[in-house]
XYZ file of C-alpha atoms in Angstrom:
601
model
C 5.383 -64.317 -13.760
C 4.833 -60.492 -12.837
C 7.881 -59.418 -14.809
C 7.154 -61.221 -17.562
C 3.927 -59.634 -17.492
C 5.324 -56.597 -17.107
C 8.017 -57.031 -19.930
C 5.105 -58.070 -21.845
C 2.857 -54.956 -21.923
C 5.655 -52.753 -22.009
C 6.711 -54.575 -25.544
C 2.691 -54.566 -26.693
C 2.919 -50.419 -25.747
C 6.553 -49.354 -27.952
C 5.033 -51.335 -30.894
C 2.061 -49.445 -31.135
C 3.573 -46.285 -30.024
C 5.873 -46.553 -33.278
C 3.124 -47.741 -35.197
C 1.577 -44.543 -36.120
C 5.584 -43.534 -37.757
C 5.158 -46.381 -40.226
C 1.163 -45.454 -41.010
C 2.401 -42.221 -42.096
C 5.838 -43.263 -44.258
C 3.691 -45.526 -46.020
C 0.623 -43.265 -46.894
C 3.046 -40.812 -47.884
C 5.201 -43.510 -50.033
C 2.595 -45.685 -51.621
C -0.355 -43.219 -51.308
C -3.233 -43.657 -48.071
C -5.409 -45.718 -50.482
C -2.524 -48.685 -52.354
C -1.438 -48.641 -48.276
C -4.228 -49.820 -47.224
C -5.062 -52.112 -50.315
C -1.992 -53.905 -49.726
C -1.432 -54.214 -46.065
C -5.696 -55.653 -45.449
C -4.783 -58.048 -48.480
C -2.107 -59.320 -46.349
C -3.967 -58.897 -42.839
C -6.960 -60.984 -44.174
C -5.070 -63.605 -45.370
C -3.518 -63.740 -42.293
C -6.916 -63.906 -40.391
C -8.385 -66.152 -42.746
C -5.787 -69.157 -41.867
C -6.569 -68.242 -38.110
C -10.304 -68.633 -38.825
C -9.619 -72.136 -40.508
C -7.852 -73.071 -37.707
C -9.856 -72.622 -35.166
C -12.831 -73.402 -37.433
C -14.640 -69.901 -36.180
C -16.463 -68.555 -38.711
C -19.973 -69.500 -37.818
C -22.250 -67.154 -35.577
C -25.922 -66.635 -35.176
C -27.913 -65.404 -38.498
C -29.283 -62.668 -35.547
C -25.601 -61.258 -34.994
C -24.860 -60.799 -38.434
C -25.620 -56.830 -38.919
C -24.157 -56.587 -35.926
C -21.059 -57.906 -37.286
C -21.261 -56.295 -40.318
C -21.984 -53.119 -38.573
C -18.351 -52.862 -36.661
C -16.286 -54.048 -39.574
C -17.829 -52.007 -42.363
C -18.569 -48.821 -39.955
C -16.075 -49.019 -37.107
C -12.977 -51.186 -38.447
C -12.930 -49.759 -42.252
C -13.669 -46.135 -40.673
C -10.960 -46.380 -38.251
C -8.503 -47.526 -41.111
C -9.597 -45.022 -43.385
C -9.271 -42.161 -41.222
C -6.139 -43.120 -39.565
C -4.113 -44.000 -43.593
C -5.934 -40.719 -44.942
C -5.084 -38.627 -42.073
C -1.741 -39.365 -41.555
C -1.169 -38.668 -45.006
C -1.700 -34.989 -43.742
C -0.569 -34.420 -40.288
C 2.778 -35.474 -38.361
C 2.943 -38.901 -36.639
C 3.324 -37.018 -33.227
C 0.518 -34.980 -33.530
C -1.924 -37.646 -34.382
C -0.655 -40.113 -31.811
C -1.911 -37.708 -29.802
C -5.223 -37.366 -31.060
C -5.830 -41.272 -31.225
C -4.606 -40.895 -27.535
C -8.385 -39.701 -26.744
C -9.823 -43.223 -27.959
C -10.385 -43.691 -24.473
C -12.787 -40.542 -23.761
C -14.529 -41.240 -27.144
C -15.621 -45.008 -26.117
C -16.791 -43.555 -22.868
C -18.527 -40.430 -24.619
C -20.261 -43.158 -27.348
C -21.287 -45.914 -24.147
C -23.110 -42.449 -22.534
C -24.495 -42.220 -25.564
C -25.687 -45.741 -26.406
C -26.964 -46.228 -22.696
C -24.420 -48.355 -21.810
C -22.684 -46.709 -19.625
C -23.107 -43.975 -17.106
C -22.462 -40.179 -17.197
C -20.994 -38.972 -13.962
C -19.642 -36.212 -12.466
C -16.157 -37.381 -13.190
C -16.462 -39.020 -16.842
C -17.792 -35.359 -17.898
C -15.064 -33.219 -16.228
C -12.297 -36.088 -17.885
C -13.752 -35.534 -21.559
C -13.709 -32.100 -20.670
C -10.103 -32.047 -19.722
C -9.141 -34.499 -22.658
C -11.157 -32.515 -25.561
C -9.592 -29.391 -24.238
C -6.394 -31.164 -25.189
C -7.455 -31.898 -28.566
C -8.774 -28.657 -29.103
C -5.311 -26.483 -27.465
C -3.382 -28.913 -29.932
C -4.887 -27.769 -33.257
C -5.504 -24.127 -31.844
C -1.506 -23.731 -31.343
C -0.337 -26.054 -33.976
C -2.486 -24.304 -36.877
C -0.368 -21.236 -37.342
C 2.705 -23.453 -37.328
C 2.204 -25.695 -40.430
C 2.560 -24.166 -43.838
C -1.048 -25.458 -44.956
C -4.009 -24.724 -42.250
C -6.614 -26.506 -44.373
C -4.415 -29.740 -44.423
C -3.082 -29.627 -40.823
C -6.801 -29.928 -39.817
C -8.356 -31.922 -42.594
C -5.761 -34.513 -41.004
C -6.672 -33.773 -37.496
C -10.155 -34.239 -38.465
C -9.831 -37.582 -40.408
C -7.603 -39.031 -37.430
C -10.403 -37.818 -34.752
C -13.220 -39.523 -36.850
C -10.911 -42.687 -37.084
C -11.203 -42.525 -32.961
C -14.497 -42.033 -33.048
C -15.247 -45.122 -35.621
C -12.511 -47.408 -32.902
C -14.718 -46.436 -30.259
C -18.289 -47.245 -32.139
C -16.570 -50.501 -32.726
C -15.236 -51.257 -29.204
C -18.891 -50.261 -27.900
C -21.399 -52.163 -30.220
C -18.942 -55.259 -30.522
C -18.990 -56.167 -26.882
C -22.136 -58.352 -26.930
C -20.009 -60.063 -29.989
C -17.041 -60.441 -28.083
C -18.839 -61.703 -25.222
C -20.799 -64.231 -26.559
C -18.292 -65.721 -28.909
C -14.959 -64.538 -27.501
C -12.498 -62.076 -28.631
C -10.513 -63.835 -30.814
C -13.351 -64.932 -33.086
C -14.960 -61.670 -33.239
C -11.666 -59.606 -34.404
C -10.786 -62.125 -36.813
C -14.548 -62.375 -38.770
C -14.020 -58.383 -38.456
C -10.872 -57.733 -39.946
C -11.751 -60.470 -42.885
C -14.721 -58.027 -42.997
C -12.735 -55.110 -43.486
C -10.302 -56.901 -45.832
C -12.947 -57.434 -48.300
C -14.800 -54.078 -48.256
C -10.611 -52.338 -48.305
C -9.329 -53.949 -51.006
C -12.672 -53.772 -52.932
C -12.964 -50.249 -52.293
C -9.248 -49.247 -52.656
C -7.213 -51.559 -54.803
C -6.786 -50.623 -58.744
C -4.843 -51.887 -61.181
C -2.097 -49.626 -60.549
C -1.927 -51.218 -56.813
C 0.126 -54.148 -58.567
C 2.412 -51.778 -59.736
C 3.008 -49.922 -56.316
C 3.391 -53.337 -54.644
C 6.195 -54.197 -58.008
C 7.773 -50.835 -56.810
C 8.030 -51.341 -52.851
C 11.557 -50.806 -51.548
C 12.698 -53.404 -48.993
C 12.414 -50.412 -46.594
C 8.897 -50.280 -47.363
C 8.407 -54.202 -46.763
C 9.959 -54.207 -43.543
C 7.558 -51.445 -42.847
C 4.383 -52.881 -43.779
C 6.222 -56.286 -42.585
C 6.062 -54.335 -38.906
C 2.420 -52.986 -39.797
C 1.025 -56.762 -40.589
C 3.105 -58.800 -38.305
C 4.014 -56.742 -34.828
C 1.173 -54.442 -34.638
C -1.537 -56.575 -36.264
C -0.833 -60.402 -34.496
C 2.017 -60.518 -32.225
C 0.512 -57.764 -29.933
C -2.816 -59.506 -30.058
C -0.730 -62.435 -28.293
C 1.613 -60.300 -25.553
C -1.543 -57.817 -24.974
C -3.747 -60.420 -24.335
C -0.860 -62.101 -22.008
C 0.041 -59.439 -20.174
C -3.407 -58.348 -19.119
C -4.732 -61.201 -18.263
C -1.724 -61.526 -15.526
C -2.018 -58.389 -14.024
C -5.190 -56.355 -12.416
C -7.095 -54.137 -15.450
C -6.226 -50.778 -13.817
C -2.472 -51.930 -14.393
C -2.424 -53.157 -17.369
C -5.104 -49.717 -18.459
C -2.093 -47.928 -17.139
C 0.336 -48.916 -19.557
C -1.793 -47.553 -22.500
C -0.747 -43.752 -21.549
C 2.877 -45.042 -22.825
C 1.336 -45.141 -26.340
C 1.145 -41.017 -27.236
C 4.225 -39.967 -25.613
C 6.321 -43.100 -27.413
C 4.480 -41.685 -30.875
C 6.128 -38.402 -30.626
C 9.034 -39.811 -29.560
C 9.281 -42.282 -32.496
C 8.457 -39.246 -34.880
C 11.100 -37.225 -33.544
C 13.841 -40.002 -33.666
C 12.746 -41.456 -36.651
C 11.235 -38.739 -38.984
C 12.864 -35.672 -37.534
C 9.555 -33.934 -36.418
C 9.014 -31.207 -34.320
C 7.764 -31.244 -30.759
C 5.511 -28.139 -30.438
C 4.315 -26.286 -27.278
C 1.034 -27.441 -28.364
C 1.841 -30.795 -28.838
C 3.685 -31.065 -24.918
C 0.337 -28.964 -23.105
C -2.208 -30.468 -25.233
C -0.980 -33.992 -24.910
C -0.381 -33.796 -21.226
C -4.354 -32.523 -21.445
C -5.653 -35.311 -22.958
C -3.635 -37.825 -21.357
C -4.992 -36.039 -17.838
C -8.644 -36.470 -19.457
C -8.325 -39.943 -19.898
C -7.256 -40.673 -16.339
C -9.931 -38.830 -15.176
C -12.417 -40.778 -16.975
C -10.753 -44.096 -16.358
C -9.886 -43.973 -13.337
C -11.441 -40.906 -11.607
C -14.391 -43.025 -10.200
C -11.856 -45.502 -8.752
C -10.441 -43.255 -6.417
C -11.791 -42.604 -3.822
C -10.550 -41.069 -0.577
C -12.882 -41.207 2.177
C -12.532 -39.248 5.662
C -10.942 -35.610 6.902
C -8.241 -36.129 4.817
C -10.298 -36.127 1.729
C -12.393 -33.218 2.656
C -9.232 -31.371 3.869
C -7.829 -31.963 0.480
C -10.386 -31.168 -1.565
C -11.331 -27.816 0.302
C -7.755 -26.730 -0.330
C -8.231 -27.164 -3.688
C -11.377 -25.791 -4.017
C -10.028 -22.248 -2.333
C -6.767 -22.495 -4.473
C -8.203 -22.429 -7.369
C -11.033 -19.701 -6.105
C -7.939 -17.393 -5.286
C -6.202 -18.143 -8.502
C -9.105 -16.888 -10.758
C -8.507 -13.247 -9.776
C -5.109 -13.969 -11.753
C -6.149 -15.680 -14.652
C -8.957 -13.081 -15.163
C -6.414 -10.140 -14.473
C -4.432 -11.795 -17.574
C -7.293 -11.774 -19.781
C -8.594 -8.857 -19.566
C -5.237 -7.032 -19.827
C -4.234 -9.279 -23.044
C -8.101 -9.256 -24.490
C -10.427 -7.049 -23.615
C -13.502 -6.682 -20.865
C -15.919 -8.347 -23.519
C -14.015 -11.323 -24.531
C -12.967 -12.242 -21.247
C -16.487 -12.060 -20.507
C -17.865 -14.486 -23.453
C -14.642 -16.983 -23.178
C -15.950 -17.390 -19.447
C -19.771 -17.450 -19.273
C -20.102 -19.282 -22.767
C -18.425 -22.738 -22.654
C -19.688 -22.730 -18.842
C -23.029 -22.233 -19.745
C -22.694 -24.990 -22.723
C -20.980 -27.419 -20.481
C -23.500 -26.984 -17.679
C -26.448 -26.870 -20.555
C -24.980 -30.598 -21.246
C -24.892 -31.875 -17.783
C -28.654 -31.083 -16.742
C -29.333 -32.600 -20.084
C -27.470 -36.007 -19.384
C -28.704 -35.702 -15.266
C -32.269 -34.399 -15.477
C -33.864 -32.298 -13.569
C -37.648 -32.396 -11.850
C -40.253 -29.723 -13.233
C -39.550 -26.477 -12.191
C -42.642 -23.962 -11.020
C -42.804 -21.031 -12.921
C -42.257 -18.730 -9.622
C -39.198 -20.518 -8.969
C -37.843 -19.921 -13.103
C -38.275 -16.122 -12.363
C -36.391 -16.472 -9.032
C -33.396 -18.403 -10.953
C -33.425 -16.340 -13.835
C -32.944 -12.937 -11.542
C -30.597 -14.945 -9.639
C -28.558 -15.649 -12.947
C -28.928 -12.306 -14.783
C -29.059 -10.140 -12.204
C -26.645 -12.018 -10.003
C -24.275 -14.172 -12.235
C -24.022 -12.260 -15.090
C -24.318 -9.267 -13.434
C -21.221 -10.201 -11.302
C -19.034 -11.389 -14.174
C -19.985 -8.098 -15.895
C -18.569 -5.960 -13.018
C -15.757 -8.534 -13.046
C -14.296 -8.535 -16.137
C -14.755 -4.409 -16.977
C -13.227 -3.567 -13.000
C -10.314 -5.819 -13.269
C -9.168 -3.367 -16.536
C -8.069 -1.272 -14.239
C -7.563 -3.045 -10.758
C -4.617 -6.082 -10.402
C -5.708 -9.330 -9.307
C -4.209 -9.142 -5.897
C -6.435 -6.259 -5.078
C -9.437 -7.717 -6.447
C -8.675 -11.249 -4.505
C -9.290 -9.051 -1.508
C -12.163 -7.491 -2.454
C -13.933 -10.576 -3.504
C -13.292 -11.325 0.536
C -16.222 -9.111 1.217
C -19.042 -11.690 -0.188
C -19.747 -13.305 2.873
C -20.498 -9.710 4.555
C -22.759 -8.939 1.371
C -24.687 -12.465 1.675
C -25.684 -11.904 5.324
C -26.792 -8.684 4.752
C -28.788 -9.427 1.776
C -29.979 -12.518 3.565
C -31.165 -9.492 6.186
C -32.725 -7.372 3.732
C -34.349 -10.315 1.010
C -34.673 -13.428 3.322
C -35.859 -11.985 6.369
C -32.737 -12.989 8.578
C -32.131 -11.497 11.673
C -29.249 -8.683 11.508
C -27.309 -8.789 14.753
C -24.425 -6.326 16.169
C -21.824 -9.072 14.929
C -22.809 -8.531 11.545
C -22.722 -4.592 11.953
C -19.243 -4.538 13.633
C -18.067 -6.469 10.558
C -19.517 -4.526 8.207
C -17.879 -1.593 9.751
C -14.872 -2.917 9.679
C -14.918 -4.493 6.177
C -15.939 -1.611 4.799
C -13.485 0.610 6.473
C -10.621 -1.723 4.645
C -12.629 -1.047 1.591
C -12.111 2.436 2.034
C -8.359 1.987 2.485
C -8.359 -0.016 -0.479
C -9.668 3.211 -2.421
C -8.621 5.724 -0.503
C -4.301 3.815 -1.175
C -5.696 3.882 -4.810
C -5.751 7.702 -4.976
C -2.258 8.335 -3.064
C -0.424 5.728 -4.430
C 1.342 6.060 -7.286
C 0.214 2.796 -8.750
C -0.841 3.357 -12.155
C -3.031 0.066 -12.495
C -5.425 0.809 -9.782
C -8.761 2.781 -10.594
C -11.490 4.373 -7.628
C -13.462 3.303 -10.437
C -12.604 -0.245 -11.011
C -12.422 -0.898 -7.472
C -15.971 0.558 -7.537
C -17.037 -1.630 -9.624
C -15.329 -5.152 -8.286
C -17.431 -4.363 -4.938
C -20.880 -4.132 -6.782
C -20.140 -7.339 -8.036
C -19.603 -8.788 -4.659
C -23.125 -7.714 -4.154
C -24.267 -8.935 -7.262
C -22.824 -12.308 -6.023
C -24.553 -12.164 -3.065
C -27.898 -11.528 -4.589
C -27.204 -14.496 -6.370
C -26.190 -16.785 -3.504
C -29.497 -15.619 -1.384
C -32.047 -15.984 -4.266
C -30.500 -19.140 -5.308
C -30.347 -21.123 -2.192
C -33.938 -21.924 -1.734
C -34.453 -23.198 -5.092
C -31.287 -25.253 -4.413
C -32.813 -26.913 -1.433
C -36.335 -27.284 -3.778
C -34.724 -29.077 -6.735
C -31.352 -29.909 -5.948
C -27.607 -28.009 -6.683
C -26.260 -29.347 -9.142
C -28.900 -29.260 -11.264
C -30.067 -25.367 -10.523
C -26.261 -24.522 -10.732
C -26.347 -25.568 -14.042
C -29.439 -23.575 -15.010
C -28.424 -20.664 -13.828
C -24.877 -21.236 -15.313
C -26.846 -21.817 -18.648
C -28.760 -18.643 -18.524
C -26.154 -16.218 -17.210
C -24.296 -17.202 -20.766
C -27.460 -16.209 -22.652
C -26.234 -12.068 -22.991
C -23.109 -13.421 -23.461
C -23.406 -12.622 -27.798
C -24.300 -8.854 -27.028
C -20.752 -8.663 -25.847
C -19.079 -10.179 -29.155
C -17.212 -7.508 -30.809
C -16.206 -7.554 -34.811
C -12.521 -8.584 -33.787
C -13.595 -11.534 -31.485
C -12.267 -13.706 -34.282
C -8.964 -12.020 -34.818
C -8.056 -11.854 -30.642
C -9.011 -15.900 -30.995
C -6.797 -16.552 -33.663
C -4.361 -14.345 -31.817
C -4.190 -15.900 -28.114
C -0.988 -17.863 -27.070
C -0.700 -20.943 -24.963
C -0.789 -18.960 -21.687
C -4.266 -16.724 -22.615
C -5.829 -20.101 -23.429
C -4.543 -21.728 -20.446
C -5.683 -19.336 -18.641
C -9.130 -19.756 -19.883
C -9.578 -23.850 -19.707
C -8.263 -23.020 -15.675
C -11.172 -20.554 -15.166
C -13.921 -22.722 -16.954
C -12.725 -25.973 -15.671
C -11.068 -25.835 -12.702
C -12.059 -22.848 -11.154
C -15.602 -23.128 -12.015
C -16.412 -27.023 -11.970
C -13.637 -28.740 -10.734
C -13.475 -26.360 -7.648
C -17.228 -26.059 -6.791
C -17.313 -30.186 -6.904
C -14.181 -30.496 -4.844
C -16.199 -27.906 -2.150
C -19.164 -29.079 -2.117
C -17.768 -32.864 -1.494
C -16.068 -30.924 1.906
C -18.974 -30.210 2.866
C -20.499 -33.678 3.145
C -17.786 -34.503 5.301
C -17.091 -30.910 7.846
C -19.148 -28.679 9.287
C -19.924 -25.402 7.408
C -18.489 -23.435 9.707
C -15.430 -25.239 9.563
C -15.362 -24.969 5.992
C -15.785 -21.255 6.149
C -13.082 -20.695 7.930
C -11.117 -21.716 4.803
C -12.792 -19.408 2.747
C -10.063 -17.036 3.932
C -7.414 -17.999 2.236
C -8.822 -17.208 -0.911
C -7.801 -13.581 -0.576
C -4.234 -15.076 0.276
C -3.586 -16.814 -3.045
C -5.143 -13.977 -4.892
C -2.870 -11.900 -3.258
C 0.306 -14.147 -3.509
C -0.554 -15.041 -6.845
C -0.917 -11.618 -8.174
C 2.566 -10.810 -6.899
C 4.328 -14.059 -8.022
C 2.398 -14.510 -11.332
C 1.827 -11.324 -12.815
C 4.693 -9.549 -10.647
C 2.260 -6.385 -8.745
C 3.718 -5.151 -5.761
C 2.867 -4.908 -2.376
C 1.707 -1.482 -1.090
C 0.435 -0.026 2.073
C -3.689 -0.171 1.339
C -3.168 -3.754 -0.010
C -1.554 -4.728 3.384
C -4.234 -2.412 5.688
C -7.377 -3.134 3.330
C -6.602 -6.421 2.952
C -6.403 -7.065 6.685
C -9.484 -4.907 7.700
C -11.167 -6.766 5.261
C -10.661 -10.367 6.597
C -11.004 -9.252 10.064
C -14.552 -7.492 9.306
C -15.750 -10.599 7.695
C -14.374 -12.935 10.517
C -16.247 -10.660 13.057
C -19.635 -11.239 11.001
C -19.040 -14.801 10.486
C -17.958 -16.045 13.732
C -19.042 -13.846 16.275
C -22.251 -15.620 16.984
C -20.528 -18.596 16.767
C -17.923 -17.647 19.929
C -20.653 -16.648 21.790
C -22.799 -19.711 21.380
C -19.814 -21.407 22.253
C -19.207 -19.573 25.359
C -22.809 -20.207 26.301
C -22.834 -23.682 25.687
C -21.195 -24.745 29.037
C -23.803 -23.161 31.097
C -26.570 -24.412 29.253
C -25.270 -28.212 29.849
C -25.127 -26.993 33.655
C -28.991 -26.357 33.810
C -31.594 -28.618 35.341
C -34.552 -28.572 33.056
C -37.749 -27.058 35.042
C -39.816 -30.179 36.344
């Protein structure tokens, strides 16, 4: 019975993953509006004889504007978008972009209160809208008309949005009088207000002109997508458990530009393989991100490797943008969708009223610390490659314990000065290799500057902790994410717009990585590790970041390895593991002979 299950679904998924092929011949043949005129005269007859049959016409006077609601503004928009748009774009490409149906009925159940925002549905409509939004971007300078190509993306996008204001506010409908009654009495719905609103006289003649081509088309359209998938869907999912038969949906894009290649001869774009593996990722997030869930070391193991992956990959991507952009709009393409995204997430979580000593405290934190540290990033790494700077950034913790001396009243111990020493002395390698190295991309000055804004990052980490603990981490990371982004519009130059247009795949690649995995995805991943290791375990993973800086810089961007990278870079991790852990051995040592002692009587 699981096979034909199985064999059921995977019919249901190649007819509507050709579907979109036959919306767009026929808009483009008969014209978006005599398409849809004729196939919804044909659909609600169809629907009609099923409502006679099973006599289910009648609801409750009460559910009416409901009903009337999802047919005239979810149905008929969906239609309307999807006959219009495809008029404009290729079949592929807006396969695609109905692909994110998914994200938009979660984004519209946040919104209506039924559902809940968490962590994961906002990084998956992240992820997906990225998609969307890499699709257009790379697409747009491909297609001979710019306004059309995204008049159609548009129209297509609002048709997802109208599916998924349907699929939310007709739930109570479909619970209360099942689902078969509640898409018929909708589609009559939207068979009355179509043909109404789109038929004219010359329809007749555009249904006397149809070529037998065009029936079989519409045939498909009325018959296959419209009623015989109703029947195998419906089968096939109610055999097998919902995340299976939710799995079988990601078939749908991937089959649409397929069946546009095959059967109209389009194009498969860069933009349409990157973006569409982007919102396909979104959607699994969303769907399924919440399901999954890994408990134990191996979990925290796994996502603490991520987290410092991704840390030590940022040097890279950074190094990329600022040599392809400039300082400035490396700058704003980081801080300002971070700030934006964050600015939405304490709106949809909440936070508890903040005292007005504790604002200042976040907002020096932020400015002084965040931005300030960005700021130092993005104009050092001009002139410094990433593999240098990955080491650099290893001299935080050092920075954080002695500003936790200096600001927070911490004791400073001869561990911590020995590793200062010694970081610092790799420091000085670091620029001292600079000047007697012929290596043309490494500047006293930049490297100046990258090791302020380790200090600037540890200003930040010691003001912000104790608000942290006051009000709670995710919500004061997102503050002070939101305000570091507010000088972010001093820094927009006059030819911000022409370097936008002007970014390939890679530059904006390179940004989604830093905004959402190195900056959300990889802070959530570390601070679930930490619920489940010790912090000093977890610290001793921290050193790898300066690895995969390192490694990446030389693999990615092809830098070389030189003497002061090798002798800074070691002097440097050693200094830091001296600060870090040297109380920590000696407690340990001491630990024995404290279990000996008798307690005085």
């Amino acid at each position: 019975m699981q096979l034909t299950a199985i064999l059921a679904l995977i019919f249901t998924m190649i007819v509507w993953g050709v579907s979109p092929v036959f919306f767009r011949s026929l808009s483009l043949a008969l014209g978006p509006a005599d398409h849809l005129a004729i196939r919804y005269a044909l659909v609600g007859a169809l629907f009609l004889v099923v409502l006679a049959a099973t006599r289910a016409w009648r609801i409750e006077r009460a559910d009416w504007p409901r009903m009337l609601l999802v047919s005239v503004i979810g149905f008929t928009g969906y239609n309307l978008g999807s006959a219009f748009g495809f008029e404009l774009i290729t079949a592929g490409t807006g396969s695609l972009i109905i692909g994110t149906q998914p994200l938009l009925i979660a984004l519209i159940g946040i919104l209506a209160a039924a559902e809940r925002f968490t962590l994961t549905t906002g990084t998956g409509l992240l992820i997906g809208f990225s998609g969307i939004v890499f699709l257009v971007w790379n697409d747009l300078s491909l297609t001979g008309d710019p306004l059309q190509f995204l008049s159609g993306c548009a129209m297509i996008f609002v048709s997802g949005t109208c599916w998924a204001i349907y699929a939310v506010a007709s739930k109570p409908l479909s619970r209360r009088y099942g689902s078969l009654q509640t898409t018929a009495l909708s589609v009559v719905i939207t068979s009355l207000v179509l043909v109404l609103l789109l038929g004219r006289p010359s329809t007749f003649d555009t249904l006397q002109a149809m070529s037998p081509r065009l029936w079989l088309e519409m045939g498909y359209l009325v018959v296959f997508v419209t009623a015989l998938t109703m029947v195998t869907w419906n089968f096939g999912a109610a055999r097998l458990p919902a995340v299976a038969a939710g799995a079988f949906l990601y078939l749908v894009p991937p089959i649409g530009v397929l069946a546009g290649t095959l059967i109209l001869g389009e194009r498969v774009t860069q933009g349409m393989v990157i973006g569409g593996s982007l919102i396909l990722s979104g959607v699994a997030v969303t769907q399924f991100g919440d399901r999954i869930t890994l408990k134990g070391k191996l979990a925290a193991l796994a996502a603490i490797l991520f987290a410092v992956t991704m840390w030590g990959l940022i040097p890279v991507a950074m190094r990329y943008l600022v040599t392809e952009l400039s300082p400035q709009t490396t700058m704003v393409l980081r801080l300002l969708p971070s700030g934006l995204l964050a600015l939405v997430v304490v709106l949809f979580t909440g936070v508890r009223q903040i005292a007005w000593r504790d604002w200042m405290q976040i907002a020096i934190a932020s400015l002084v610390g965040n931005f300030g540290c960005q700021a130092l990033i993005a104009y050092g790494m001009e002139n410094v490659p990433a593999s240098w700077t990955g080491l650099l950034f290893g001299l935080e913790p050092v920075f954080i314990a002695l500003l936790a001396v200096l600001l927070a009243g911490e004791r400073l111990t001869g561990w911590l000065i020995a590793g200062m020493l010694v970081a610092f002395a790799g420091t000085a390698a670091l620029m001292l290799g600079s000047t007697l190295t012929p290596q043309g991309d490494v500047s006293l000055i930049g490297l100046g500057l990258l090791t302020l804004s380790t200090m600037c990052w540890g200003v930040y980490t010691v003001l912000i902790r104790p608000v942290s603990i006051s009000y709670g981490p995710l919500p004061v990371a997102c503050i002070a994410m939101a305000l570091a982004a507010l000088p972010t519009p001093l820094f927009v130059t006059a030819d911000l717009p022409d370097m936008l247009v002007s970014m390939d795949a890679t530059a904006w690649l390179a940004v989604a990585f830093v905004v959402v995995f190195g900056t959300f995805l990889a802070t959530a991943a570390w601070n679930f590790s930490l619920d489940h290791m010790e912090s000093s375990t977890a610290g001793l993973f921290l050193y790898m970041q300066p690895v995969v800086a390192a490694l990446g810089g030389i693999l990615l961007l092809g830098e070389r390895i030189t003497w002061p990278l090798i002798l800074g870079g070691g002097l440097i991790i050693a200094g830091v593991a001296i600060a870090q852990f040297g109380p920590l051995m000696r407690r340990m040592r001491l630990r024995p002979a404290a279990r000996g002692t008798r307690p005085p009587a």
